[in-house]
Amino acid sequence: MRAAVLYEVGKPLAVETVELEPPRRGEVAVRIAATGVCHSDLHYIKGDLTMALPVVLGHEAAGIVDEVGEGVESVRPGDHVVLLFAPSCGRCRYCDSGRPHLCEMRYRIRGRMPDGSTRLRCRGLELNHFTCVSSWAEMAVVPEAGVLLIDKEVPLTIAALLGCAVTTGVGAVVNTARVLPGSSVAVFGTGGVGMNVVQGARVAGAAMIIAVDLLEHRLEAARRFGATHTINAKEEDPVRAVQRLTGGGADYAFEVIGRAAVIRQAVDCLARGGTAVAVGLPPTHEEYAVGGPAFVFNEKSLRACFYGSSRLRADIPRLLDLYHGKRLLLDELVTATFPLEQVNEAVAALDRGDGLRGLLVMPQ
Ligand SMILES: [Zn+2]
Ligand SMILES: [Zn+2]
């Protein structure tokens, strides 16, 4: 099969023929139909975050089950599935306490399948898996715990977005922060994930949704997704602007970039008792500071959000119901599609801030 391989940080990906072993016990082979190009992938390409190379990246995807290994019960060949980049075991203390997105399995895998081996080889080299997904490829072998069966009438391009951007963005609002109806929300960074924070806040009933970005085209789009106000941080100080619009500060602020300076703005623009949520993944060297005594005197909070604090098997079907009910705009998120061979162009477009979400789409 063809796959995009990252051999060296900062270098273009090589699209080449890769050997993929058939699924072993408890594993599923999936023909990838569509896969998103997300900032988390870009971090590893640029070296902002590091992992063992070479690797096949890609963590937001949907496809069609091709083959199942022994013991697989939840899906069959021909089924449509969303791939989950935080597979959960169902047995650890995190799974048992209703937080499967923090399952111990994810902290063990480190570039491998849960059994510690790889299914990917190229030019005699073992390739690493990325989050047990590695979807920038025609096919992927993943653990059964990393696939979720969906209805065949959901377009697979839309289903792919449920693998990361939508689930993370909407989940940050409804699961991590539990935004209350009537509240004020500021969203710093309105790319693929941030735009889902905006529409998540609309679904949650926020009265004021303030989108902050540097790119005018994103601010225009944010209004269609539910922003009531927009701030171009190139033109005005976003902290002062949010405080002015909200009459003293926002109840919630979401940072969807992963920069210390922006985290500080998110905390500073809060009302007393407000909550900031770190959604963007920071580069390795970035450390967050929240301020001095005022942080305590004003009883502010900063919390992190991983994968929308989601219970994926319960949340993804709900998100699809919201999409079918036209409450979530998902078709509008896909602003460009590329064939796998153009993965480097897709990555460059993401890096430039073009559009909202770019997808690699494989002919089926
Ligand atoms: Zn992502
Ligand atoms: Zn678990």
Short mmCIF file of N, CA, C and O in Angstrom, two decimals, residues 16 132 147 207 296 312 329-330 338 343:
data_model
loop_
_atom_site.label_atom_id
_atom_site.label_comp_id
_atom_site.label_asym_id
_atom_site.label_seq_id
_atom_site.Cartn_x
_atom_site.Cartn_y
_atom_site.Cartn_z
N GLU A 16 5.41 6.53 -0.34
CA GLU A 16 6.00 5.34 -0.95
C GLU A 16 5.23 4.07 -0.62
O GLU A 16 4.28 4.10 0.15
N CYS A 132 -1.54 4.73 17.28
CA CYS A 132 -2.30 3.55 16.82
C CYS A 132 -3.26 3.89 15.68
O CYS A 132 -4.25 3.18 15.50
N VAL A 147 -11.48 1.56 16.89
CA VAL A 147 -12.47 1.80 15.83
C VAL A 147 -13.86 1.94 16.42
O VAL A 147 -14.20 1.28 17.40
N ALA A 207 -24.34 32.84 25.37
CA ALA A 207 -25.00 34.06 24.87
C ALA A 207 -24.03 34.89 24.04
O ALA A 207 -24.41 35.53 23.06
N VAL A 296 -5.23 34.00 42.02
CA VAL A 296 -5.91 33.43 43.19
C VAL A 296 -7.01 34.37 43.69
O VAL A 296 -8.15 33.95 43.91
N LEU A 312 -15.71 8.62 23.95
CA LEU A 312 -15.87 8.64 22.50
C LEU A 312 -17.06 7.81 22.01
O LEU A 312 -17.78 8.23 21.11
N LEU A 329 -22.19 22.30 12.01
CA LEU A 329 -21.83 22.44 10.59
C LEU A 329 -20.53 21.66 10.37
O LEU A 329 -19.48 22.06 10.88
N LEU A 330 -20.63 20.55 9.68
CA LEU A 330 -19.42 19.76 9.44
C LEU A 330 -18.98 19.84 7.98
O LEU A 330 -17.79 19.93 7.69
N PHE A 338 -7.15 16.75 -0.83
CA PHE A 338 -5.92 16.45 -1.58
C PHE A 338 -5.82 14.94 -1.73
O PHE A 338 -6.22 14.20 -0.82
N VAL A 343 0.37 15.08 -0.05
CA VAL A 343 0.36 15.30 1.40
C VAL A 343 1.23 16.50 1.79
O VAL A 343 0.86 17.28 2.68
#
